[in-house]
Coordinates of C-alpha atoms in Angstrom, one line a residue:
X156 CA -39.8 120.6 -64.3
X157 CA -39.7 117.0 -64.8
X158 CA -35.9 116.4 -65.7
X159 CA -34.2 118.3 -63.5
X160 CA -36.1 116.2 -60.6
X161 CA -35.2 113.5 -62.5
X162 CA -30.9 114.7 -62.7
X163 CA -31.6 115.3 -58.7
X164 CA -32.7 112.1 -58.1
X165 CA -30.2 110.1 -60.6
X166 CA -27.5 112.0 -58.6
X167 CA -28.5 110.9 -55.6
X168 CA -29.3 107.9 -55.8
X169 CA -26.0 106.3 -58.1
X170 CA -23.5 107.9 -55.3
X171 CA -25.2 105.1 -53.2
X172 CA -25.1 102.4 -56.0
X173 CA -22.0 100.8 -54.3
X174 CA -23.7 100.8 -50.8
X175 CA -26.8 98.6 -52.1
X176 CA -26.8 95.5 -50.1
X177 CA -25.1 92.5 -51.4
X178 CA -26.9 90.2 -54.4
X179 CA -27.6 86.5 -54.3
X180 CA -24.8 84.1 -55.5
X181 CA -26.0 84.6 -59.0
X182 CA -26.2 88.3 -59.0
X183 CA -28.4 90.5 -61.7
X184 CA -26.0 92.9 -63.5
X185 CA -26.3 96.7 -63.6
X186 CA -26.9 97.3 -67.2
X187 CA -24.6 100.1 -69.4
X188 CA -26.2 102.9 -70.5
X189 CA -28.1 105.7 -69.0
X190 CA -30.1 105.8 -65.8
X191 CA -33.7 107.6 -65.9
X192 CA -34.1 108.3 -62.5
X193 CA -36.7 105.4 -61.7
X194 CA -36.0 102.6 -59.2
X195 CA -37.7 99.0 -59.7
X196 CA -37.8 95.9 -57.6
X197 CA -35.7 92.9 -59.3
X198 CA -35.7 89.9 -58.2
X199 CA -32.8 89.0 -59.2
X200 CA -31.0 91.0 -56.7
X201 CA -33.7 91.1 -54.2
X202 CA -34.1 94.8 -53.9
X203 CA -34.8 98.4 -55.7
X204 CA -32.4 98.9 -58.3
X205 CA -31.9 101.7 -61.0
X206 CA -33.5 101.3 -64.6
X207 CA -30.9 102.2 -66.8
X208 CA -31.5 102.3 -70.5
X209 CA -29.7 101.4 -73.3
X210 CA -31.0 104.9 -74.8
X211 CA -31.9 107.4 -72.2
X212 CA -35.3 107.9 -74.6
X213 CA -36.1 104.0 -75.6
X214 CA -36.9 101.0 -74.0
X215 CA -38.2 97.3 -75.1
X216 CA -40.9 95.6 -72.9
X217 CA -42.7 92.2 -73.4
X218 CA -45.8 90.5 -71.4
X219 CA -46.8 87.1 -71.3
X220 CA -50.0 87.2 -72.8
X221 CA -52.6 84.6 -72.3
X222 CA -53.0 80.8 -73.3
X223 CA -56.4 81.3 -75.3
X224 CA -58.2 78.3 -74.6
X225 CA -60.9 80.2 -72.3
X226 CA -62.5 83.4 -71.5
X227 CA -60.3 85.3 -68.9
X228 CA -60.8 86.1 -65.1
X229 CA -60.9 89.5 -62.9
X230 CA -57.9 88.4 -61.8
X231 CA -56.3 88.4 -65.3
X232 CA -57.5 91.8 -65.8
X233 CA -55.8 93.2 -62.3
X234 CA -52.8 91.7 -63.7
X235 CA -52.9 93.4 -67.1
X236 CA -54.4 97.1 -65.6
X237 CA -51.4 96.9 -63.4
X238 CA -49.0 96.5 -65.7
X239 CA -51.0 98.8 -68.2
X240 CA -50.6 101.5 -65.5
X241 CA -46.9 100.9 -65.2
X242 CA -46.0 101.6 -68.8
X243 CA -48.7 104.5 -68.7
X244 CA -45.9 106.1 -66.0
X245 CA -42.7 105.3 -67.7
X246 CA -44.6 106.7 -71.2
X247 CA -46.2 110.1 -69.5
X248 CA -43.9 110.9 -66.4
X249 CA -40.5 109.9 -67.9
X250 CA -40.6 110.9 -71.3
X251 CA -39.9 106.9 -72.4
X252 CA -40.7 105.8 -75.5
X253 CA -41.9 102.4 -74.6
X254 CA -41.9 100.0 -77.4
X255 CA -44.3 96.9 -75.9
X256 CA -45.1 93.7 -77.3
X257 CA -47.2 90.6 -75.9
X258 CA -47.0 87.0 -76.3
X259 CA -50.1 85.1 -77.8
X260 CA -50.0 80.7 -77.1
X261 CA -52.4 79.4 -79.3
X262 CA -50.7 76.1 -79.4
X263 CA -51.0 74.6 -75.8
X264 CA -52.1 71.3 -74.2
X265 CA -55.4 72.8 -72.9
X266 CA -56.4 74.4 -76.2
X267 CA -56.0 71.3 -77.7
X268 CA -58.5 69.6 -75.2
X269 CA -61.2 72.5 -75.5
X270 CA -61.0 71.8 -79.4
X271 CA -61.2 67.8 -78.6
X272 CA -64.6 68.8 -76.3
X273 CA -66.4 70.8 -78.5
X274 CA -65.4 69.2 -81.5
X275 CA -63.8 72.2 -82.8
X276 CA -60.6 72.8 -84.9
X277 CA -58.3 74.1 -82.2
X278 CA -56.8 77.2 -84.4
X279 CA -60.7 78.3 -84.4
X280 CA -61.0 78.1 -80.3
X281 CA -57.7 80.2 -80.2
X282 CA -58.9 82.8 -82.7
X283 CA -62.6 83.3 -81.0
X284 CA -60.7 83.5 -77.1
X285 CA -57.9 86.2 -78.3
X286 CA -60.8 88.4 -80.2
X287 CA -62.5 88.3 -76.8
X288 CA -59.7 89.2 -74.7
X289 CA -59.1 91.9 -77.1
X290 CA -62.3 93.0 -76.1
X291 CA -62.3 93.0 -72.4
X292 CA -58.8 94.7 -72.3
X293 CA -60.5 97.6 -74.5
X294 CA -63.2 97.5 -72.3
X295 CA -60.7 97.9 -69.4
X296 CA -58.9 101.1 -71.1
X297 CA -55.8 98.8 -71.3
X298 CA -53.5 99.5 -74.0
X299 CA -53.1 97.2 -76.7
X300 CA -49.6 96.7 -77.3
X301 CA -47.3 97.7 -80.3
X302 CA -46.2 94.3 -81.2
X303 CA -48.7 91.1 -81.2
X304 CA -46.7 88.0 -81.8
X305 CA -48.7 84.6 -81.5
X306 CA -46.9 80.9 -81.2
X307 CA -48.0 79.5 -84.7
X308 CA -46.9 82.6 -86.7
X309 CA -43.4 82.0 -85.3
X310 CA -42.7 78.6 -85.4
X311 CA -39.8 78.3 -88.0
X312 CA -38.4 80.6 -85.8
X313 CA -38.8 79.0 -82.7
X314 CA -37.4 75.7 -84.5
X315 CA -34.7 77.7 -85.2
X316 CA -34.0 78.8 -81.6
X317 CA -34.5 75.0 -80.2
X318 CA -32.2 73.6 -83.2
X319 CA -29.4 76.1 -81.9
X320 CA -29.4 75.1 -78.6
X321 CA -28.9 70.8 -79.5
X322 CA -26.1 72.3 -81.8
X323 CA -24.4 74.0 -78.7
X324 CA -24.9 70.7 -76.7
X325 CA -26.9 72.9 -74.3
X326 CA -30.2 70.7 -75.1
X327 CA -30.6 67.0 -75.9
X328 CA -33.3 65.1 -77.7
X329 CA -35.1 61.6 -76.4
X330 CA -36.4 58.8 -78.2
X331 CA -40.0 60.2 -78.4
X332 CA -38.4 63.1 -80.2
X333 CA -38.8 65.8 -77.4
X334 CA -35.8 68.1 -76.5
X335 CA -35.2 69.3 -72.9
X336 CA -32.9 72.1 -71.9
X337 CA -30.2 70.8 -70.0
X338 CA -29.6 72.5 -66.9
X339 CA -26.3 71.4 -65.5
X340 CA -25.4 72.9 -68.5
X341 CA -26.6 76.2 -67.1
X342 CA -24.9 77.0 -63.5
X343 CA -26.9 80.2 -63.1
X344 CA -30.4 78.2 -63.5
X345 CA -32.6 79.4 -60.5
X346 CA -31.2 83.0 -59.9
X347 CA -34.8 84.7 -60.6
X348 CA -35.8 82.9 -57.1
X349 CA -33.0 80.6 -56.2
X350 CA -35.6 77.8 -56.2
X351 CA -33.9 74.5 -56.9
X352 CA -35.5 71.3 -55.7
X353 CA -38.9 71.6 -58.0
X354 CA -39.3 70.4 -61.4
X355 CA -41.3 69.4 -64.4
X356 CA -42.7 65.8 -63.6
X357 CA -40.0 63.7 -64.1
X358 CA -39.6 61.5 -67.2
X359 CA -37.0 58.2 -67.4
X360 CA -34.9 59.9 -70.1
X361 CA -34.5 63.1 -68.4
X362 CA -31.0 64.2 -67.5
X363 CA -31.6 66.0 -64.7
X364 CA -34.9 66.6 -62.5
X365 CA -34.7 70.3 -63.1
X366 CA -34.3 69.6 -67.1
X367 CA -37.3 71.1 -68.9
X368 CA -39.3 70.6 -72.5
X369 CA -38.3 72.9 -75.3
X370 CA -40.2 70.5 -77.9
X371 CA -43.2 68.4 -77.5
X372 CA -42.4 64.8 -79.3
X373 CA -45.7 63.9 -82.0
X374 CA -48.7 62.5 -80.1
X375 CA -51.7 61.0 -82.4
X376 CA -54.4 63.4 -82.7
X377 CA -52.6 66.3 -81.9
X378 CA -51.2 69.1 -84.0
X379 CA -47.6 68.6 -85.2
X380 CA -44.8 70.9 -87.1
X381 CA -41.8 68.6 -89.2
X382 CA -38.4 69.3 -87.8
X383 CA -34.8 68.1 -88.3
X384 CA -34.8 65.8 -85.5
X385 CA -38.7 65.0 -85.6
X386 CA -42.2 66.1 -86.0
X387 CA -44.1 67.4 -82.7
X388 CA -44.7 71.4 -81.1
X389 CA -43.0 73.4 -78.8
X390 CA -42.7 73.6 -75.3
X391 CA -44.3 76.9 -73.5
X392 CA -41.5 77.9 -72.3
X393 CA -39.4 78.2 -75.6
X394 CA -42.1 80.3 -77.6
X395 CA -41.5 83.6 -75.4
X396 CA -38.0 83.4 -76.1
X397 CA -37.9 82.6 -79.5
X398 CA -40.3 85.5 -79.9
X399 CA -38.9 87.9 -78.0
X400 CA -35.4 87.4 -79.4
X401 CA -37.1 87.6 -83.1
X402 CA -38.7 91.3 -82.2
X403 CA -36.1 92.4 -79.7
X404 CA -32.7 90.9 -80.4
X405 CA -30.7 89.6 -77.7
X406 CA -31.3 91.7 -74.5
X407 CA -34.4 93.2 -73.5
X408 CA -35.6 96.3 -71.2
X409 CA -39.0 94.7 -69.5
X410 CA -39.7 91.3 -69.2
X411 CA -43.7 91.4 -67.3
X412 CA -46.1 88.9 -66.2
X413 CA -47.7 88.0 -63.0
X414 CA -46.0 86.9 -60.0
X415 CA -47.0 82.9 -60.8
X416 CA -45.0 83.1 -64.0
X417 CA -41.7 83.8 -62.1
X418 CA -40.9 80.2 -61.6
X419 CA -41.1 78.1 -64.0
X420 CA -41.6 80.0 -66.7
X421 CA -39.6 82.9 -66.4
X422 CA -36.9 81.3 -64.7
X423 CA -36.5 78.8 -67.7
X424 CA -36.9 81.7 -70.5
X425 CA -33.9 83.6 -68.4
X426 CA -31.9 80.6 -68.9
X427 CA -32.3 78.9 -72.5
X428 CA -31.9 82.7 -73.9
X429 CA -28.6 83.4 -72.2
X430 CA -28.0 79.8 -73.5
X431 CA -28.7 80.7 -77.1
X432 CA -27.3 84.2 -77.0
X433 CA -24.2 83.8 -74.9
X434 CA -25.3 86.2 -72.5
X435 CA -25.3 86.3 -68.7
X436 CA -28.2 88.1 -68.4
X437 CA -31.2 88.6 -71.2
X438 CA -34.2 90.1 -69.6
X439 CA -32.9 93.3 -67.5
X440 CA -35.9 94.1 -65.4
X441 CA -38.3 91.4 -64.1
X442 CA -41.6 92.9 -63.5
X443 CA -44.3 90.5 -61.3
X444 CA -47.6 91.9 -60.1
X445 CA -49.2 90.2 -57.1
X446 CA -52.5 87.9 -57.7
X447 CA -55.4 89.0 -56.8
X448 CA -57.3 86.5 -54.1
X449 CA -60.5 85.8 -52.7
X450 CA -60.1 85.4 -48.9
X451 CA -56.5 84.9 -49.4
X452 CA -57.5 82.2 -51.7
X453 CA -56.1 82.9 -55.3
X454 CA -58.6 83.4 -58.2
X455 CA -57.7 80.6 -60.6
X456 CA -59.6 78.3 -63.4
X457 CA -58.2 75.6 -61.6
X458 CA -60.0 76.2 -58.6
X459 CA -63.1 77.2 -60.4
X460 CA -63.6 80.8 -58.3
X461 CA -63.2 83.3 -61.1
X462 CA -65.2 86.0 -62.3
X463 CA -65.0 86.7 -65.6
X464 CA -64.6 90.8 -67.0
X465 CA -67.9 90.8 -68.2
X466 CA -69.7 89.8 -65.0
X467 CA -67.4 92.2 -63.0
X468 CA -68.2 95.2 -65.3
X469 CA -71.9 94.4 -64.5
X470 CA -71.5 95.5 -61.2
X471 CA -68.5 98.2 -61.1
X472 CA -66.5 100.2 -64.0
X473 CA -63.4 99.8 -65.6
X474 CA -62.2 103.0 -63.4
X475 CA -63.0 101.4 -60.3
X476 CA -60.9 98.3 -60.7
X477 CA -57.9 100.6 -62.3
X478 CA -58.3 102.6 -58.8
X479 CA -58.2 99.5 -56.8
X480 CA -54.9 98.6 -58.7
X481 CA -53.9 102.4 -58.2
X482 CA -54.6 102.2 -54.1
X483 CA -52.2 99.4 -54.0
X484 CA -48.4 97.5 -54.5
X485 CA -48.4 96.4 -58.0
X486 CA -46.3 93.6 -56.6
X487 CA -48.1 92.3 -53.4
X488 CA -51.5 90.4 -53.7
X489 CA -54.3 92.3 -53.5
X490 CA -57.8 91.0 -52.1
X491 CA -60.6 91.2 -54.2
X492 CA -63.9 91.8 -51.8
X493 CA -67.4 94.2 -52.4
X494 CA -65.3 96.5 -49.5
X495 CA -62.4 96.7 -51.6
X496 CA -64.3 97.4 -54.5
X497 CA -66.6 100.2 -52.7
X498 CA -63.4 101.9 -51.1
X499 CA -62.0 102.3 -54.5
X500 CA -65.5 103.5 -55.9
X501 CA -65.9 106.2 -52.9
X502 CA -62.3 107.2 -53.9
X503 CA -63.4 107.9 -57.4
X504 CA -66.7 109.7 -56.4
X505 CA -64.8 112.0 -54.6
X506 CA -62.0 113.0 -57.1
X507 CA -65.5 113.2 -59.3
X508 CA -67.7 115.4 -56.8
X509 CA -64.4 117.6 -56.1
X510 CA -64.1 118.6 -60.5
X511 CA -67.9 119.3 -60.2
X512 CA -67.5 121.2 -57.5
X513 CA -64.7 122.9 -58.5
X514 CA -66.6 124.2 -62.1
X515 CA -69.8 125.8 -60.3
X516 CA -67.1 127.3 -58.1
X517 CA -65.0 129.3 -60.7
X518 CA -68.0 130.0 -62.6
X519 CA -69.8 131.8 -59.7
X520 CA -70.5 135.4 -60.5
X521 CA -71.6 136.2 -56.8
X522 CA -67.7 135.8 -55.9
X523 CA -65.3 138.4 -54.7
X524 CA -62.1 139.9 -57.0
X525 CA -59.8 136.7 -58.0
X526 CA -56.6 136.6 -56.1
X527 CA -54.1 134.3 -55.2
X528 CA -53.7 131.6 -52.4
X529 CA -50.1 131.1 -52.1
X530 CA -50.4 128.5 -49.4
X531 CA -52.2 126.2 -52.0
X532 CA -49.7 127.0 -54.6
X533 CA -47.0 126.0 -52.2
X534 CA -48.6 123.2 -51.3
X535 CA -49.7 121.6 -54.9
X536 CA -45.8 122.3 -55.8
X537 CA -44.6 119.8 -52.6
X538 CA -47.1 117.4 -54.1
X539 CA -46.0 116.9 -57.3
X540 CA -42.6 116.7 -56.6
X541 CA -43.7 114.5 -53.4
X542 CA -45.5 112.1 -56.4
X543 CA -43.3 112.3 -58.5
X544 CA -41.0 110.7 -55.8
X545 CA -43.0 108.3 -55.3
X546 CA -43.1 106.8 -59.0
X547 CA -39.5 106.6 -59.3
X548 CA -39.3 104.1 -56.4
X549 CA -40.9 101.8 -57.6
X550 CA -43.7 103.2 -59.6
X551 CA -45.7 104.0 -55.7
X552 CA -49.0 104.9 -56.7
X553 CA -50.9 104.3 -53.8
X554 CA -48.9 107.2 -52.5
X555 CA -49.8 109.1 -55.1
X556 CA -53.4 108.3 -54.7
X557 CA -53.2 109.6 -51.0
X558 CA -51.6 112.6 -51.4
X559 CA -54.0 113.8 -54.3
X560 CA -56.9 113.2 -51.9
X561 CA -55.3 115.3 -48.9
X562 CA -54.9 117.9 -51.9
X563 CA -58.6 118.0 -52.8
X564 CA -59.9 118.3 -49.0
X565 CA -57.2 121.0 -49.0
X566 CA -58.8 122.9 -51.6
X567 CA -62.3 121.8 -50.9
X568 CA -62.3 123.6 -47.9
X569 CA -61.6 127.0 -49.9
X570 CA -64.2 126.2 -52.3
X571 CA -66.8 125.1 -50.0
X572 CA -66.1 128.1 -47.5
X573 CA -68.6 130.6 -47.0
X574 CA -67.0 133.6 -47.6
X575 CA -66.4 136.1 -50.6
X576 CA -62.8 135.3 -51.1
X577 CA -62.2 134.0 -54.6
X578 CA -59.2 132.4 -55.7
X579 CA -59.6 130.9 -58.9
X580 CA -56.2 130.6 -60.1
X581 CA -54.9 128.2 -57.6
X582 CA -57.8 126.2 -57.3
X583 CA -57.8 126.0 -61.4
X584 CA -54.3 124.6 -61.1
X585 CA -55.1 122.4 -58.7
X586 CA -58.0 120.9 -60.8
X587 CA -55.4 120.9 -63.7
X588 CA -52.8 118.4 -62.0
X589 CA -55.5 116.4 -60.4
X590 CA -57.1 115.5 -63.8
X591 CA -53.9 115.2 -65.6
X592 CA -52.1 112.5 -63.3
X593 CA -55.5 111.0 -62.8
X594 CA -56.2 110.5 -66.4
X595 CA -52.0 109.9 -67.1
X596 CA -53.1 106.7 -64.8
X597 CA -55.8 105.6 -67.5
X598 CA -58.0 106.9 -65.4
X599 CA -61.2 107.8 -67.9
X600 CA -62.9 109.8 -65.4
X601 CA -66.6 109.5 -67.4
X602 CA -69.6 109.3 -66.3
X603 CA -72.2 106.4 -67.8
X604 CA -75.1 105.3 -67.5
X605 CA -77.1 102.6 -68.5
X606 CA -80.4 104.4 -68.3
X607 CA -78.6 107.1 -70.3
X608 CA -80.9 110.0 -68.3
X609 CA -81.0 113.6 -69.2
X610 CA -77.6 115.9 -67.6
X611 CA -80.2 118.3 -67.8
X612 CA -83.7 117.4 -66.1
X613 CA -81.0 116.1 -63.3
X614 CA -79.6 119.7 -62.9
X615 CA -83.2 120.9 -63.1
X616 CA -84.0 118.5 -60.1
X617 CA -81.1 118.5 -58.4
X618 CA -81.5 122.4 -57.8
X619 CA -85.1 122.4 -57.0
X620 CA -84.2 119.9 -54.3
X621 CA -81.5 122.0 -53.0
X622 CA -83.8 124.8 -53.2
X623 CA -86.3 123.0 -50.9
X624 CA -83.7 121.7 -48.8
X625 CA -82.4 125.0 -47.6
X626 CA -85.7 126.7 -46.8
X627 CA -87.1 123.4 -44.8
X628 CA -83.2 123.8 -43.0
X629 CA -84.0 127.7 -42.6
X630 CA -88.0 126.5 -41.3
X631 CA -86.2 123.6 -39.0
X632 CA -89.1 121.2 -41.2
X633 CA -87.8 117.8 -40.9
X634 CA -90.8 116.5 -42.5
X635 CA -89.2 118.3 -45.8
X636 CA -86.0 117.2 -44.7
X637 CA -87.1 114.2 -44.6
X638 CA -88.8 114.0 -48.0
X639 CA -85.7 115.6 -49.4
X640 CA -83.5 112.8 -47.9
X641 CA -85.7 110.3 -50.0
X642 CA -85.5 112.2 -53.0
X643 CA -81.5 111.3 -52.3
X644 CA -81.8 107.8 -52.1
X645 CA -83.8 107.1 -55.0
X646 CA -82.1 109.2 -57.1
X647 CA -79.0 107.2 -55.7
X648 CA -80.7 104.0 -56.8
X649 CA -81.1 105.2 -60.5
X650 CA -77.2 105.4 -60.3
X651 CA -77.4 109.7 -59.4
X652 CA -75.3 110.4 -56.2
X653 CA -76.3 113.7 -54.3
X654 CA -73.5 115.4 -52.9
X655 CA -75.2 118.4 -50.4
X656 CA -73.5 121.5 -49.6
X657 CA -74.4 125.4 -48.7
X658 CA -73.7 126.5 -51.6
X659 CA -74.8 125.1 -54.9
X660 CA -75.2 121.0 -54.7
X661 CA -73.3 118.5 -57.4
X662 CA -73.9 115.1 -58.3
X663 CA -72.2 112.2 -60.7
X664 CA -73.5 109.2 -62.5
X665 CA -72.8 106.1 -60.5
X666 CA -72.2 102.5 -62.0

């Protein structure tokens, strides 16, 4: 069912390809090859544009990973579940064999100065940082990616890629033996953001204010690498492109990272690799998620307001942060508050409560003949075509999220009715696609526990309260009522949520 929507949509959509409003000066260029029906922001040309793929079955995508020199932040995880969800979509809804890699700096400024405070050799800080956020991105059900390429396993190669660009008079070197990339060498230099008057800070034997460091000359106590022109380390910049070329060759699908990597960084990768491989454009889509902020306050190390992964998964579950990032724009900010975080756990308990209460409904031998519902059928079919819609402009999954939710009140009203009609196919459909898109999100959908309690005794309970319940509602007793309600709440403070209905009650594990 999936290609032909996606031939309808490819169809469309190109016949209008010459109608797309007009680029910047420095305009991104439509790739050759084969579009896959999906439309992505670039910023580049400032609007949705078609992913077309080199092979209509294959496509290349790099992140910037982190600089390991501390433990990372919530807001590091956001940007990583986001992105993890994006390449979950292109993987499970388009068929794409997604070939991903990620960047490692273990050579950097500030990993040097966390060695120099606690007296450690700075290859041993880097090492005991990238195990750990190995660790928290497993604990966030993000996917580790094919490829793992760190700075000082690449080094001849990145002296390599700096060498080429002094040979092709595209970079110079100063008297401390540091090379910077010389931009008015480069006319297209700012077309990620057309940003032009910012700049490293500014050095007396810089060229140009824009001009930026490709190598690091020798400082005492610091790590160095012999080269050609001198000894020293590489700028940050450089070591993504040198990398990327090395695995990917000279063009790439996906270049990702979050919206604060855009300029400088990105900007100065675009440029120094279409310097070093002729090209006028390297990295074919640009993809930028938002920050996430505190009271419109970005979550930063700088400003000392983070919360680390461990601390947040104290209080809430992987799931509930990968719903957040489901419920809104991968590429707008999104605020982290306890409100935010509750919505998105509500969300989840219902999807939850609705699977529970969809199994003690099909498995209810007091129902009537099964028989078919073909307004539900009708209507599950205009929401998965409406979805799938939705994540070929530009991968909407907040849409997504709404429509699946109108879908499971829909149904919950059949299986909460109270009436002998019994449609079990339908409603087993339904169940079907909701777990399947849900889970194709990276969704895990499990319920844990710290007090790991017994499935069982809760059943046992949670039945012998209903039982109660409905003869003190019979008896009009609100002192039973009452004592029932408490029962509620303190079950819901050992993490068990009671969800009440006529017919038979369900409950999930809470975190």
């Amino acid at each position: 069912m999936i290609k032909p929507l996606i031939r309808n949509f490819v169809s469309r959509k190109l016949s209008h390809v010459c109608s797309l409003k007009p680029y910047k000066e420095t305009k991104w260029l439509m790739p050759n090859g084969n579009p896959i029906g999906v439309y992505i922001y670039n910023c580049i040309a400032d609007q949705k544009v078609p992913v077309i793929l080199k092979d209509p079955n294959i496509a290349t995508w790099y992140s910037c990973g982190p600089t390991v020199y501390d433990s990372a932040h919530i807001g590091h995880a956001c940007c990583y579940v986001k992105l993890d969800i994006i390449q979950r979509i292109l993987k499970s809804f388009f068929n794409i064999k997604l070939v991903t890699a990620m960047g490692i700096t273990d050579i950097d400024d500030k990993i040097i100065k966390k060695a120099k405070e606690t007296n450690t050799d700075f290859r041993i800080v880097a090492k005991n940082y990238e195990h750990e956020f190995w660790l928290d991105l497993t604990k966030l059900n993000v996917e580790k990616p094919m490829i793992v390429t760190r700075v000082s396993e690449y080094m001849p190669t990145i002296q390599n890629f700096v060498k080429s660009l002094i040979d092709s008079n595209m970079a110079y070197i100063t008297s401390d033996n540091s090379v910077y990339f010389d931009t008015s060498k480069y006319p297209s230099y700012g077309k990620l953001q057309n940003f032009q008057d910012s700049g490293e800070p500014t050095i007396s034997e810089k060229r140009n204010k824009m001009d930026f460091a490709l190598w690091k000359g020798f400082k005492p106590g610091e790590p160095f690498w012999e080269t050609s022109w001198g000894k020293g380390r590489p700028g940050w910049h450089i070591e993504c492109s040198a990398m990327v070329s090395k695995v990917f060759g000279s063009q790439i699908d996906f270049h990702a990272g979050g919206i604060d990597l855009q300029f400088p960084h990105h900007e100065n990768e675009e440029a120094q690799s279409c310097a070093f491989h002729n090209t006028r454009q390297w990295a074919n889509y640009w993809i930028h998620t938002g920050h996430l902020n505190l009271k419109d306050v970005k979550m930063s190390k700088s400003l000392q307001n983070t919360l680390s992964i461990p601390e947040f998964l104290q209080d809430y579950t992987s799931d509930t942060l990968r719903m957040a990032c489901l419920m809104s724009n991968y590429r707008y900010p999104m605020e982290y508050t306890d409100e935010v975080m509750k919505t998105a756990e509500t969300v989840l308990k219902k999807f939850k409560f609705f699977l529970t209460d969809v199994n003690v409904y099909i498995n209810n031998s007091n129902s009537g003949h099964g028989d078919y519902d073909n307004k539900v059928l009708d209507e599950l079919q205009r929401i998965e075509e409406t979805n799938l819609e939705a994540l070929k402009s530009d991968f909407d999954t907040a849409t997504c999220v709404n429509t699946l939710l109108n879908l499971v009140t829909n149904v919950n009203k059949i299986i909460k009715a109270d009436t002998t009609d019994y449609y079990p196919i339908p409603v087993i459909l339904t169940t079907q696609y909701v777990t399947d898109i849900l889970k194709k999100f990276g969704l895990k959908l499990e319920d844990t526990s710290e007090n790991s309690v017994s499935s069982s005794l809760i059943d046992t309970l949670v039945e012998f309260r209903h039982t109660v319940r409905q003869n003190a509602l019979n008896r009009k007793d609100k002192e039973m009522l009452s004592a029932c309600d408490t029962v509620r709440e303190k079950m819901k403070i050992m993490k068990v949520q009671i969800n009440d209905s006529k017919n038979t009650p369900s409950w999930v594990l809470t975190k």
